[in-house]
Every structure is written in structure tokens, then in C-alpha cells.
Short mmCIF file of C-alpha atoms and ligand atoms in Angstrom, two decimals:
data_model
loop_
_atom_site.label_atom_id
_atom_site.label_comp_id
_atom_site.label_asym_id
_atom_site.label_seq_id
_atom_site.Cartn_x
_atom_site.Cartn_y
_atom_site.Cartn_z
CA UNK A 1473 7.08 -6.38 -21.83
CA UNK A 1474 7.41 -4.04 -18.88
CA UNK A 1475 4.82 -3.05 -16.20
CA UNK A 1476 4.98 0.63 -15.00
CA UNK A 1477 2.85 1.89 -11.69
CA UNK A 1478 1.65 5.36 -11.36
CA UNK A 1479 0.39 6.01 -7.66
CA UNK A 1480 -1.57 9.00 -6.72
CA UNK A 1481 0.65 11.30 -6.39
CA UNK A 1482 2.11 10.99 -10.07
CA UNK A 1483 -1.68 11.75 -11.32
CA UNK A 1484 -2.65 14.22 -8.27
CA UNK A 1485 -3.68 17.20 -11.20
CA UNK A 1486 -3.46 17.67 -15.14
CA UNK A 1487 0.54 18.30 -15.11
CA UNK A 1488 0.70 14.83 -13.17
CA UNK A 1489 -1.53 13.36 -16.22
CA UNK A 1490 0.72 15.27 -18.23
CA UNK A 1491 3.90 13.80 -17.29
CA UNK A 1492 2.71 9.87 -17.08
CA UNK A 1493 2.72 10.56 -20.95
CA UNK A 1494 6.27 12.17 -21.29
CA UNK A 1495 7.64 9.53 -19.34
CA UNK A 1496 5.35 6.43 -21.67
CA UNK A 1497 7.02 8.53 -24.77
CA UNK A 1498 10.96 7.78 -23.38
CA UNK A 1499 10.11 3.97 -23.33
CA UNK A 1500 8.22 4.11 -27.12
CA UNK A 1501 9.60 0.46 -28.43
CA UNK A 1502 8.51 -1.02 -24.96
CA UNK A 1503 5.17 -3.27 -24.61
CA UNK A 1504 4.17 -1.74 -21.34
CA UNK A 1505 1.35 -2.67 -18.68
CA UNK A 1506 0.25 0.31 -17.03
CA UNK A 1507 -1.10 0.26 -13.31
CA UNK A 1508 -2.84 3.56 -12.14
CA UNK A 1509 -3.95 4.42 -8.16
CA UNK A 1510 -6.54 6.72 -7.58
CA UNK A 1511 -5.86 10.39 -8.45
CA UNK A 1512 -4.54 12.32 -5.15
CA UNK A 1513 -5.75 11.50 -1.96
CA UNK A 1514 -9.43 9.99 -3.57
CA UNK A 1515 -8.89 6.65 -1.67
CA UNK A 1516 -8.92 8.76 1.13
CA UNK A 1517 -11.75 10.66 0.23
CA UNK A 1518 -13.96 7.72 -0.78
CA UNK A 1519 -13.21 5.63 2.50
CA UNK A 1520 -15.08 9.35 4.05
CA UNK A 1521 -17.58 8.86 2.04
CA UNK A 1522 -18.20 5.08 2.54
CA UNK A 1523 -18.17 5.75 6.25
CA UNK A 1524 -19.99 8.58 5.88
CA UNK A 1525 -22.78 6.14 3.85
CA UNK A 1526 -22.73 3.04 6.08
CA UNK A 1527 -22.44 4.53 9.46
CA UNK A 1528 -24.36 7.45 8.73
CA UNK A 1529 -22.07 9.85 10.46
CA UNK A 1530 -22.90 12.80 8.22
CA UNK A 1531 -24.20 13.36 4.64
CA UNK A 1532 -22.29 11.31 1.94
CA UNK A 1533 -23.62 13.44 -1.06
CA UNK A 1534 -21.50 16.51 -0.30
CA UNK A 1535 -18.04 14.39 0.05
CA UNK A 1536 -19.02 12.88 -3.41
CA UNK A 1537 -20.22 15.72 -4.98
CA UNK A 1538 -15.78 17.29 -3.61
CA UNK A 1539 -14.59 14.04 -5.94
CA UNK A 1540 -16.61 14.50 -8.63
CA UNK A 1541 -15.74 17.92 -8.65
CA UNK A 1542 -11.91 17.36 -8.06
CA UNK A 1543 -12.13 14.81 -10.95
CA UNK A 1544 -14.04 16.94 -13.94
CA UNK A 1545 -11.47 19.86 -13.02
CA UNK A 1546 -8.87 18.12 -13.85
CA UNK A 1547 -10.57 16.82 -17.26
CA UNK A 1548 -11.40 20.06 -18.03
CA UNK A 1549 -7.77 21.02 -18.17
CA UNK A 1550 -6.92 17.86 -20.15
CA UNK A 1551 -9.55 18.02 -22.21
CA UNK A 1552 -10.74 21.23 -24.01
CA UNK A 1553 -13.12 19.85 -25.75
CA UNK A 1554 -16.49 19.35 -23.73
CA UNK A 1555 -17.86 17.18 -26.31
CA UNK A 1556 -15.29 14.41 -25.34
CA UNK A 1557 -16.50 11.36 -24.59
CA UNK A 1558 -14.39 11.37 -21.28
CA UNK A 1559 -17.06 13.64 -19.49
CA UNK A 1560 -20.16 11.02 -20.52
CA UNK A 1561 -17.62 8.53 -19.21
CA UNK A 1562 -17.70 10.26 -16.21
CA UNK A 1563 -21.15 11.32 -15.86
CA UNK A 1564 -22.35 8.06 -16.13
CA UNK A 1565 -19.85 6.44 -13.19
CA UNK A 1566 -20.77 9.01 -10.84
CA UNK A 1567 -24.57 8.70 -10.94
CA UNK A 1568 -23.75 5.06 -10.42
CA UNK A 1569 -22.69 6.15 -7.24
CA UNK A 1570 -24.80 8.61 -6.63
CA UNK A 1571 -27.56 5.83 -6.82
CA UNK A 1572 -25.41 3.38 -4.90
CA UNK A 1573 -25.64 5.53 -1.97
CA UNK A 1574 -29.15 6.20 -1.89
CA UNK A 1575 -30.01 2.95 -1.54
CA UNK A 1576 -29.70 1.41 2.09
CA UNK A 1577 -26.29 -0.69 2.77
CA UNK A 1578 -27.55 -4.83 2.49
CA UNK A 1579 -23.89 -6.12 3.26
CA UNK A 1580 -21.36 -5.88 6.03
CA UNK A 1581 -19.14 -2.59 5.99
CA UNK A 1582 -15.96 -4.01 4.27
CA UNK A 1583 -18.21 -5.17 0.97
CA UNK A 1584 -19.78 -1.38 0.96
CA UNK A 1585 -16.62 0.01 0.71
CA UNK A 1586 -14.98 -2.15 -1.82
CA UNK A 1587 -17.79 -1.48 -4.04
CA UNK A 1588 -17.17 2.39 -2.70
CA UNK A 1589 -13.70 2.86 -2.91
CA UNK A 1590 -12.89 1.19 -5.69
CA UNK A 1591 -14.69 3.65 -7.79
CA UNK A 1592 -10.88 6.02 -7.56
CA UNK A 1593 -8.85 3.69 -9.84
CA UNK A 1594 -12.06 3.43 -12.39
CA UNK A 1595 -12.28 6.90 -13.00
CA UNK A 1596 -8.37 7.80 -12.85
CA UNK A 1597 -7.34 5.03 -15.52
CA UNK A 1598 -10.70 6.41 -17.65
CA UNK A 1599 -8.82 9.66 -17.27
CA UNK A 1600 -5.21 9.04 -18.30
CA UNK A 1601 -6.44 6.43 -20.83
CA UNK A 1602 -8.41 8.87 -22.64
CA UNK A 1603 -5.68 11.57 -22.08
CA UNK A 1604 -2.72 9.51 -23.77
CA UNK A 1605 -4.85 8.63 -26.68
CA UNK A 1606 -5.27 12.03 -27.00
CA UNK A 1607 -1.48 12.74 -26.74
CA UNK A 1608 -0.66 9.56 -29.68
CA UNK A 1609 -0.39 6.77 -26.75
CA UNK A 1610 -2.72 4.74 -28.34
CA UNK A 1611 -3.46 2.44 -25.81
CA UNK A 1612 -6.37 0.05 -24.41
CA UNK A 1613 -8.07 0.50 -21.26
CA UNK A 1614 -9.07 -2.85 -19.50
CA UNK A 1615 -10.99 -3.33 -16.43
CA UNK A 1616 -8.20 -5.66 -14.12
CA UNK A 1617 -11.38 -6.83 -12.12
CA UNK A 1618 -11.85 -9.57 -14.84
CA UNK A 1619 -8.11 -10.19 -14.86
CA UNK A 1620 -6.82 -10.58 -10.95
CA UNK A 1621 -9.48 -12.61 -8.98
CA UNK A 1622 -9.76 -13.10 -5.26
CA UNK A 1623 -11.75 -14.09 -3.27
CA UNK A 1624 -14.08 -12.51 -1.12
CA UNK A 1625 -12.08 -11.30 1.75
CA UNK A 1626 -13.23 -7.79 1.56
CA UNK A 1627 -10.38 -5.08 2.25
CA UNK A 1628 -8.16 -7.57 2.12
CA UNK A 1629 -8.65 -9.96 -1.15
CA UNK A 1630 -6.14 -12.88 -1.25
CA UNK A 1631 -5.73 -13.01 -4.66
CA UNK A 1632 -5.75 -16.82 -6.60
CA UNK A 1633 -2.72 -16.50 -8.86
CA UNK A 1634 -3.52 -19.83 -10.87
CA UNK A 1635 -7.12 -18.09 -12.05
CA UNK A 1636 -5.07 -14.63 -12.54
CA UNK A 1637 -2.39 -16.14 -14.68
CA UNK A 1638 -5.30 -17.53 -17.31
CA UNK A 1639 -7.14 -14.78 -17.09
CA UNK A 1640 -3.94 -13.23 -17.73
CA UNK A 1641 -3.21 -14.89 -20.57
CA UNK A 1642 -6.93 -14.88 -22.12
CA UNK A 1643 -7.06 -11.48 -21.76
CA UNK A 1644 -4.42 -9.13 -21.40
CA UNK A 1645 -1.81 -10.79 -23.36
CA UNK A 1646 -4.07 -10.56 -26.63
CA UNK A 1647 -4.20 -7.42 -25.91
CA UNK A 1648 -0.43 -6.24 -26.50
CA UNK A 1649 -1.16 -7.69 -29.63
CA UNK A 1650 -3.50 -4.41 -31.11
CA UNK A 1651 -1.46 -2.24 -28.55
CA UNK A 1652 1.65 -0.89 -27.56
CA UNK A 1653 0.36 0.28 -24.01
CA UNK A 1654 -3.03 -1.27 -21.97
CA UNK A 1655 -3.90 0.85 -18.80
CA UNK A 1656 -5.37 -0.84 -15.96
CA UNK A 1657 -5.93 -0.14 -12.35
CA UNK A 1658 -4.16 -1.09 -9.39
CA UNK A 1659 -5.43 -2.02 -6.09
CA UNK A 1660 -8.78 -3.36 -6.89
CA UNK A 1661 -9.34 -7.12 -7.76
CA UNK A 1662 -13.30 -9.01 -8.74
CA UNK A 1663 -14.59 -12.24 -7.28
CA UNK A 1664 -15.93 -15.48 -9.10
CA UNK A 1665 -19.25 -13.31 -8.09
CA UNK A 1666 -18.45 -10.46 -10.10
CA UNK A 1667 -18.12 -8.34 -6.73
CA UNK A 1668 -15.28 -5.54 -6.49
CA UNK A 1669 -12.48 -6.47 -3.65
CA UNK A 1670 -9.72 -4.26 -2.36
CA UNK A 1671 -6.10 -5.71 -1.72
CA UNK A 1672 -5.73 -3.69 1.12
CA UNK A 1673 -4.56 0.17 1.28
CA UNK A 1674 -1.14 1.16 -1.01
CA UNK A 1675 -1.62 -1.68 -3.20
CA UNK A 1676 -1.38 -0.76 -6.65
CA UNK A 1677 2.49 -1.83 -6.24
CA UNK A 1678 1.21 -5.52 -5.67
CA UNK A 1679 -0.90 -5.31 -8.61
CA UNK A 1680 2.23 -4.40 -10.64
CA UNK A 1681 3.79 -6.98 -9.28
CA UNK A 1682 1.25 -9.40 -9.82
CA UNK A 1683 0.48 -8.70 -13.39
CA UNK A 1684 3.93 -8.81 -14.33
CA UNK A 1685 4.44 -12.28 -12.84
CA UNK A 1686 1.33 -13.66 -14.74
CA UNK A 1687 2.93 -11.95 -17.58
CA UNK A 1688 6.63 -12.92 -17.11
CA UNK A 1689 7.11 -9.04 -17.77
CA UNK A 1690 11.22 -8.48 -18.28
CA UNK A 1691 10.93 -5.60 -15.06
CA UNK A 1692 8.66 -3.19 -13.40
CA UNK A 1693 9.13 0.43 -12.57
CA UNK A 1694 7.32 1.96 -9.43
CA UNK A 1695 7.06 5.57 -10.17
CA UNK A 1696 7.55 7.81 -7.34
CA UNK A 1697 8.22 11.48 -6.31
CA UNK A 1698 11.43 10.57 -4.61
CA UNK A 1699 15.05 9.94 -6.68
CA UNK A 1700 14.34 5.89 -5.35
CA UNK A 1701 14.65 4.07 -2.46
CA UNK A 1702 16.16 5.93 0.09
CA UNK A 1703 17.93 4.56 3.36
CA UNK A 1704 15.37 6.55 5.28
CA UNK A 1705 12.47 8.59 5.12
CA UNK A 1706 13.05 12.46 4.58
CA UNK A 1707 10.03 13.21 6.58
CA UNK A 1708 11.76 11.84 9.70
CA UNK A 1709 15.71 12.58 8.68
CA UNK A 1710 17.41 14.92 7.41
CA UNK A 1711 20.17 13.32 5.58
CA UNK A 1712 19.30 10.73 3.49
CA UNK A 1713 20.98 9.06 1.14
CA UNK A 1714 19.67 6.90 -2.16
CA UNK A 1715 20.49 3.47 -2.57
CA UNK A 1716 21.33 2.15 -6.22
CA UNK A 1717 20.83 -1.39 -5.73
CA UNK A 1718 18.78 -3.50 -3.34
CA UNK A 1719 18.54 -7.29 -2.91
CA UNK A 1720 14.84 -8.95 -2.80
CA UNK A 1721 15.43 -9.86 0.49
CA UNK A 1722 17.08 -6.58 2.10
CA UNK A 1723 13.80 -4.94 0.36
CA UNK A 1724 11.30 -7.54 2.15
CA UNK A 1725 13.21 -6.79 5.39
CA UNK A 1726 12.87 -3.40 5.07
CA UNK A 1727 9.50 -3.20 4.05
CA UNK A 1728 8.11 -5.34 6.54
CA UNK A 1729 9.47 -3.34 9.51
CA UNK A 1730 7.83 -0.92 7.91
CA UNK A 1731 9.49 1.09 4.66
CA UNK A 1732 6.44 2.51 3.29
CA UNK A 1733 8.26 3.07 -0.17
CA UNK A 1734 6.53 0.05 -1.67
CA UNK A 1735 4.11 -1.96 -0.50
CA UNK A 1736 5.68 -5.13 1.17
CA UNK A 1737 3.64 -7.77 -0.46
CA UNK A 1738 5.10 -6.48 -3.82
CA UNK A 1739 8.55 -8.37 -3.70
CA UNK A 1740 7.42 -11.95 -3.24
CA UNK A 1741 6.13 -12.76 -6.35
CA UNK A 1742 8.82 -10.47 -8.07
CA UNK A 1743 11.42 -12.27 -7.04
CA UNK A 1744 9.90 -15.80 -7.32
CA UNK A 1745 10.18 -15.22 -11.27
CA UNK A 1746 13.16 -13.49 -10.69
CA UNK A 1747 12.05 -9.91 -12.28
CA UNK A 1748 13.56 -6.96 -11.06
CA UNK A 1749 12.16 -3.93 -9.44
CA UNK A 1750 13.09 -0.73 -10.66
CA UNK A 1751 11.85 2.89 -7.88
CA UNK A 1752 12.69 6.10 -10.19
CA UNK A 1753 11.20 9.31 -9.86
CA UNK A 1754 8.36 10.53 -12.64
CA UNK A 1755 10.21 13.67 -12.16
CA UNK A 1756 13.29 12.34 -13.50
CA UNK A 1757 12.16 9.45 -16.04
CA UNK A 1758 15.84 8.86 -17.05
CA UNK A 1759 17.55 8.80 -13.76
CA UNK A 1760 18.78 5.57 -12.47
CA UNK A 1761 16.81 5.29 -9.27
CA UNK A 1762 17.22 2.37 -7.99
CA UNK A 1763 16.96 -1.18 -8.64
CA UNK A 1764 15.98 -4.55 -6.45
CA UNK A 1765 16.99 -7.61 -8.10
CA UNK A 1766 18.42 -11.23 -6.96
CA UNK A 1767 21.54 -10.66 -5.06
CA UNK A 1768 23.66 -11.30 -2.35
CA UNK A 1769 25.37 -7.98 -1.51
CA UNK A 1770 24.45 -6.31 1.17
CA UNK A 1771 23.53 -2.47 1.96
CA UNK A 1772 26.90 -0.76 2.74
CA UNK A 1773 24.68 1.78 4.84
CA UNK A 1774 22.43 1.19 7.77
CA UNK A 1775 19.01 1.84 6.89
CA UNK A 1776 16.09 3.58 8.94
CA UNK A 1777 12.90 2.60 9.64
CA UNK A 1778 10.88 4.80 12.25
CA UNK A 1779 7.51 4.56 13.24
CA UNK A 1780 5.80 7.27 16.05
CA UNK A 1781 2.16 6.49 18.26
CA UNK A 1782 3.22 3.20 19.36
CA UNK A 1783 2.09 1.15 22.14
CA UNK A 1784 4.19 -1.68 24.58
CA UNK A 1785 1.94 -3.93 26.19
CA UNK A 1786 3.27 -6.03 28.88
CA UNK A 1787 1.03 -8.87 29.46
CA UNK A 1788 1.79 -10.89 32.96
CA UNK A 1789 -0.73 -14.09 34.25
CA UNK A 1790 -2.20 -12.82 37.04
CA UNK A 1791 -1.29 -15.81 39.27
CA UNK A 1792 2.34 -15.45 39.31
CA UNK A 1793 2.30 -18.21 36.66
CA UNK A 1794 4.60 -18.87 33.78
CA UNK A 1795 3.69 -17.48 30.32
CA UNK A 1796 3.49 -20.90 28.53
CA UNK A 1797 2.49 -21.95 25.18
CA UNK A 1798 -1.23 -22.75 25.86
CA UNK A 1799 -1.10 -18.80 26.80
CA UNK A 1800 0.55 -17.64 23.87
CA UNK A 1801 -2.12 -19.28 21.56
CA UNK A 1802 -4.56 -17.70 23.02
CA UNK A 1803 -2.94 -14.16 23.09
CA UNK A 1804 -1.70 -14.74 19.82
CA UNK A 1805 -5.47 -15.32 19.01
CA UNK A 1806 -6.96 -12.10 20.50
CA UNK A 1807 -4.28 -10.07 18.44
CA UNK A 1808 -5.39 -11.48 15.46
CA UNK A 1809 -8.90 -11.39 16.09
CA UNK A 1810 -9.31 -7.89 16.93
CA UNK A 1811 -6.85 -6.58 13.86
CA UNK A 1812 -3.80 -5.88 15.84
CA UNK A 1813 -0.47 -6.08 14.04
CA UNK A 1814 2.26 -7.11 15.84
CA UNK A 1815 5.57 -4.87 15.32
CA UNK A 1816 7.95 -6.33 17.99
CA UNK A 1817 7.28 -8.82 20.46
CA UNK A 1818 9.29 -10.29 23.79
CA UNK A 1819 8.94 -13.13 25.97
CA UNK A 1820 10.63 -13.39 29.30
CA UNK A 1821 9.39 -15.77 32.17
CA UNK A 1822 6.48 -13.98 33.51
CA UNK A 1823 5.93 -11.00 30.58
CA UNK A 1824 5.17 -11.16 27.17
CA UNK A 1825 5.66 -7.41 25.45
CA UNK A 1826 4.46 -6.78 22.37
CA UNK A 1827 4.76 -3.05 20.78
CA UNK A 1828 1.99 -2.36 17.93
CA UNK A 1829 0.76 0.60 16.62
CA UNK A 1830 -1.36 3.03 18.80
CA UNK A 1831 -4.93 2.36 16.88
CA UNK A 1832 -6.71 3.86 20.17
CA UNK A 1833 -9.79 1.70 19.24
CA UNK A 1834 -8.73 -1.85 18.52
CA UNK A 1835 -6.15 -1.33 21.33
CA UNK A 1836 -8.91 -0.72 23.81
CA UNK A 1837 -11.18 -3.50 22.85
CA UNK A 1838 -7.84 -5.94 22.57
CA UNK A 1839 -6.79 -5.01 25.98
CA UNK A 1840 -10.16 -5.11 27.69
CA UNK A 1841 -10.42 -8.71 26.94
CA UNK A 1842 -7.05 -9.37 27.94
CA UNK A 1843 -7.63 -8.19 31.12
CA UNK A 1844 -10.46 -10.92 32.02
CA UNK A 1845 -7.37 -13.24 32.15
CA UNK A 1846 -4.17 -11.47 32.41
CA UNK A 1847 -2.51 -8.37 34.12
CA UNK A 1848 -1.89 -6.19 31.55
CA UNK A 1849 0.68 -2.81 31.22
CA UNK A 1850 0.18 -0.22 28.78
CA UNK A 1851 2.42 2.45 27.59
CA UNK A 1852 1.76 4.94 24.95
CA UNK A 1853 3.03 6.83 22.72
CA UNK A 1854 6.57 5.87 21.84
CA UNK A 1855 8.53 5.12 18.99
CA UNK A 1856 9.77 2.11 17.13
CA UNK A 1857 13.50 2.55 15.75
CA UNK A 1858 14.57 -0.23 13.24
CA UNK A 1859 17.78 -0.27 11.89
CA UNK A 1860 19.10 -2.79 9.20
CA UNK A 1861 22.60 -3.14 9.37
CA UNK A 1862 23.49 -0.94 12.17
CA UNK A 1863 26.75 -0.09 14.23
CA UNK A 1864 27.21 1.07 17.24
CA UNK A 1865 27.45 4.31 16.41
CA UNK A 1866 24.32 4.73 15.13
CA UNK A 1867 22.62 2.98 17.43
CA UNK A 1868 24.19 5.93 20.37
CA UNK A 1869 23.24 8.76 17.98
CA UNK A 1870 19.73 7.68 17.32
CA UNK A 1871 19.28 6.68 21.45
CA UNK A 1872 20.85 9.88 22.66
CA UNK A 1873 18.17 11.17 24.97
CA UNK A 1874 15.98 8.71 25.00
CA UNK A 1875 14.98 6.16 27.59
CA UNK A 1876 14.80 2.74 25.64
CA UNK A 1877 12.21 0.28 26.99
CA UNK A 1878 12.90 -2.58 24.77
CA UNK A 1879 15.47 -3.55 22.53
CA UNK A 1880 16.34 -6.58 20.20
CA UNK A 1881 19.48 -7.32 18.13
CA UNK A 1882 20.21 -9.45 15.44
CA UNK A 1883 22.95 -10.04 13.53
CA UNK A 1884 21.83 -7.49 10.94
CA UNK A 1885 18.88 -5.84 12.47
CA UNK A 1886 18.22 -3.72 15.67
CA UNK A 1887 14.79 -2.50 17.24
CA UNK A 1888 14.54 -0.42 19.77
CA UNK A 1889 10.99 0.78 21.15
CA UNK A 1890 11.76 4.42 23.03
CA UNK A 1891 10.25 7.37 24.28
CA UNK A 1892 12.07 11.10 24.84
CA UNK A 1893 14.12 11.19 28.20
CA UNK A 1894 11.56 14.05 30.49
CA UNK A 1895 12.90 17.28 29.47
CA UNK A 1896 13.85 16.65 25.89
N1 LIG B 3017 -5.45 4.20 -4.15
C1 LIG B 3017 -5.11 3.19 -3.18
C2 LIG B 3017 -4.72 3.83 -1.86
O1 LIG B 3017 -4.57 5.03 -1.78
C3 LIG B 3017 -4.07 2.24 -3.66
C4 LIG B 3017 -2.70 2.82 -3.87
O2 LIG B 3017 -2.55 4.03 -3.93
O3 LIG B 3017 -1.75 2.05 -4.01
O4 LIG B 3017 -4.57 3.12 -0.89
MG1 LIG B 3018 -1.10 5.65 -3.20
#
């Protein structure tokens, strides 16, 4: 058994639909699990429209009316025949929405938009589901709401693994037995209240993850428009090269400074049953990519992680204090509280530094209340260099003409928070 994930850009128009079934027809004497994101940028587009519908910042029926319109053009390229069930299919979601939205909000923000958002990964899996039957996949669609529970941490759902994994095995693992191929959705989860949860932004890769743990799948594949993982992101470099192999803990490391190649909560359980991780590109469905997989060797290239609109606080007591413990809990506290992720943090006698991403909002409020108490710097704007396994060398090409205004070394790992020297 083997778990593939298709993210939004592998299904962004008909020729993406079109290729998720060329590459299913390379693995045809493979069981596979297949997780599907929302088509394109929907997410995106729904999280408008649930704004749009909760805050009331402009009319929501136009933004949904631009999805459901995105959506049945693409059907009507994969599906000639307007008699197809698919378009009832369809139909019938969207007025749900359409209805949803008329009525007045009765819960907090984060529950609208689960309920919102959630509606991409429906209607995409509908769509290739119906589309590979079409093309001989015979396969099963199944809702993963009634498969991965959470609980009811909207935006956020922390998923209960023991419920999952007999859910799991009630449900999904019957279902291999009538079908080569079931397609399911990623990123969306249910509660014991039948509510819809998110597990936070780019999560589809966690959902393959956790399905094939409940599953004991032999390995998943994360499809992606890029060769694999690469040892940094083309956007930002120019040269970049692809790595073949990748421990489990290299690929946490990386990810949690900030690799956005998969999701970083996808290794954990991965490597706790000890399946590996294959990255290959849905252009290329034979290519290697690259695996991650229990291991010991380590990268023979430095790797680059770099991250622009950050912001270094440097929070001082305002009495010439020290900054002690009982003032760290209570920083520590406000951080969390008001949704600000750490990236890098420092402690010297009388400063604590912390660099986190330049949310203009959350940064405001955060800092406001730190100033009832402390004396607090701000800098904006800067960027956040990580390097696993760096030299020297790399370190003075990446920092020439810059002005670095914190740095911290490990053995393996450097971050440096910079801005451009004036003039450059
Ligand atoms: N569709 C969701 C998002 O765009 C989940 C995913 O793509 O992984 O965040
Ligand atoms: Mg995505």
C-alpha cells in the first residue's frame, strides 16, 4: 500500500487532472491512498470569501460565484458530457454554500472558515475521482472527515491518532479491498461533533502522512512541480542543486527553519513507523526525486533556508533589571497568546531578541502590551539566513554586503538575521 499527495498545483486545470492519472497508470499493481489539496490557489480564494462573509468587508457572492466558475471550467474540459453526474455533484455543493453564506455567522471566525474553506478539497477530490473513473482508475471516493478526527481547535485541529487509526481500519482499509485506488482529501479533518476542522494551511502533506501511518503504508510520494527536494529555493537562488537522499531528521531541521517543500509536521509520524518519504515531480513520474528515510548520513551540501519581512525585537526591563526567568514566562506567554511564532531568539543579561515574521498586525498588538512592562526595540524588515551545514565560505558569500544584527552557530546550523548594507 502506498499513499500519493497531489497539492494544488498538480490539479491547478484539466491537463493537471490529466496527468494525476498518467502518473496512477505507472504504479497499476500498487494499492494506493490518494490525498488531493484544493485545485489552484482555491484555499486562497475561499479564506477571501470567508473573510469576506464573517467580517463583511465586501460581497462574498461574487468571490464564490469566481470558484464555482473556475471549478465547472475545468469539468467542462474533463468532462464532455453535460449529463455527467459530476456537474449535479457540483451543483448541489455549491448551493450548500451559497446558502451557508446567507445565513448570519453563529460561531467564532475560525469555525466559519473551516466549514468555508474546507469546501476546496470536497469539490477537487469529486473532480479527479470522477475523472479517473472515467479514464479506467476505478477508484472510491471517501470523505477523510469520518476517517482523521480532531478535535475542535479550529484552523489548527490536533488530530487524535488512536480514534484515526480505528477509523482507519473500519473504514478505509475495507476499502482497498473493492479497490485498487480510494481518493480522499487532504487538509481537512471532522470532530466527534461532526464539524469540519482545518490542520492548518499546506497540510495535505500531514494528511499523507497520517493516513499512511494508520495504514502502515510501505512509502508515500509528495508530488510536486520541482525534480525533489532541493538544497534551496529557486525563487531566492539561482543555483540549486537536488538532493537524492535525506535523513528524517536533516528533513525536520530543515523544515522547521522554514523549507516550505513539505509541510514540517509531515515527518514525525513518518518516521516513527519508519516509512519513507519519497518528493518527485508529477512532471517526471519516473524520475528518482528524492527520498527521506532513517539514516545517519549527512547532507554533503549546505542547505538554504531564507525568509524576507522579518522583525528583531529587543526587549530590555525598563529598570535596568536582569531578564530573569519569571520574565521570560511571561514574554514567552504574550508570544503565544497573540499568535507570534518565534524564528530565532537571544538572551543576553539585559536583552532578550527574538526575530519573527513581520505580520504588521499581531506584531503591533504583541508589542503594545509589551511595552506596559518592558522597553522594547523594533526593527523591520530584514532577513533570516539559515544554513544547515555551512562553511565559512558560504557564510562570507551569503553576508557580503550586509550588516548582520544577530547571529547563532551550531555545530551544524547557522542563522543569521540581516539587512542590506545602505547603498546596496
Ligand atoms: N489547500 C490547502 C492550502 O492551500 C492545503 C494544502 O494545499 O496542502 O493550504
Ligand atoms: Mg497547496
Amino acid at each position: 500500500m502506498a499513499v500519493f499527495k497531489f497539492g494544488g498545483a498538480s490539479v491547478k486545470d484539466a491537463d493537471g487532472v490529466r496527468n494525476v492519472a498518467y502518473v496512477l497508470k505507472q504504479f497499476s499493481n500498487v494499492k494506493i491512498c490518494v490525498v488531493i489539496s484544493a485545485m489552484g490557489k482555491t484555499t486562497n480564494s475561499l479564506e477571501h470569501l470567508a473573510n469576506a462573509y464573517f467580517y463583511k468587508t465586501e460581497a462574498a457572492e461574487p468571490i464564490l460565484e469566481e470558484i464555482k466558475t473556475y471549478h465547472f471550467d475545468i469539468c467542462k474540459q474533463l468532462f464532455p458530457d453535460f449529463t455527467h453526474s459530476i456537474y449535479t455533484e457540483l451543483e448541489n455543493t455549491f448551493v450548500e454554500l451559497y446558502w451557508a453564506i446567507e445565513d448570519e455567522p453563529t460561531q467564532g471566525f475560525d469555525f466559519e472558515y473551516d466549514q468555508i474553506v474546507s469546501i476546496g478539497e470536497i469539490i477537487s477530490t469529486r473532480i479527479v475521482s470522477a475523472y479517473l473513473n472515467e479514464a479506467g482508475l476505478k477508484n472510491k471516493w471517501m470523505d477523510v472527515r469520518s476517517l482523521i478526527q480532531t478535535d475542535n481547535t479550529y484552523r489548527e485541529g490536533k488530530v487524535d491518532f488512536e480514534l484515526t487509526e480505528a477509523l482507519v481500519n473500519k473504514e478505509l482499509i475495507p476499502a482497498f479491498k473493492a479497490y485498487e485506488i480510494v481518493v480522499t482529501q487532504g487538509f481537512i479533518g471532522g470532530t466527534s461533533e461532526n464539524f469540519t476542522t482545518t490542520l492548518g494551511r499546506e497540510g495535505s502533506d500531514y494528511t499523507a502522512s497520517i493516513l499512511a501511518y494508520c495504514l502502515n503504508a510501505e512509502n508515500v510520494t509528495i508530488w510536486k512541480d520541482v525534480p525533489g527536494v532541493l538544497n534551496a529555493d529557486p525563487k531566492w537562488f539561482g543555483k540549486t542543486k537536488k538532493i537524492d537522499e535525506l535523513s528524517y531528521h536533516d528533513a525536520i531541521e530543515l523544515t522547521y527553519y522554514g523549507a516550505t517543500v513539505i509541510h514540517p509536521k509531515t515527518i514525525k509520524p513518518l518516521q516513527n513507523k519508519n516509512i519513507p518519504l519519497y518528493v518527485k515531480s508529477f512532471l517526471n513520474p519516473t524520475e528518482e526525486g528524492t527520498v527521506i528515510r532513517d539514516g545517519e548520513k549527512r547532507l554533503n551540501i549546505p542547505s538554504y533556508i531564507f525568509k524576507v519581512d522579518q522583525v528583531l525585537l529587543s526587549i530590555q526591563p525598563k529598570d535596568f533589571s536582569f531578564i530573569a526567568e519569571n520574565n521570560l514566562s511571561y514574554i514567552f506567554e504574550l508570544f503565544s497568546r497573540h499568535g507570534v511564532k518565534i524564528n530565532l531568539m537571544q538572551l543576553s543579561a539585559i536583552s532578550f531578541s527574538v526575530c519573527c515574521d513581520g505580520d504588521a498586525e499581531k506584531i503591533k498588538a504583541l508589542v503594545e502590551e509589551l511595552q506596559s512592562q518592558f522597553k522594547v526595540l523594533f526593527n523591520a524588515g530584514l532577513e533570516l539566513m539559515t544554513v544547515r551545514y555551512y562553511t565559512q565560505d558560504t557564510i562570507d558569500t551569503l553576508t557580503a554586503n550586509k550588516i548582520i544584527l544577530l547571529e547563532q552557530r551550531s555545530r551544524f546550523t547557522v542563522q543569521m538575521v540581516m539587512k542590506n548594507e545602505i547603498g546596496t
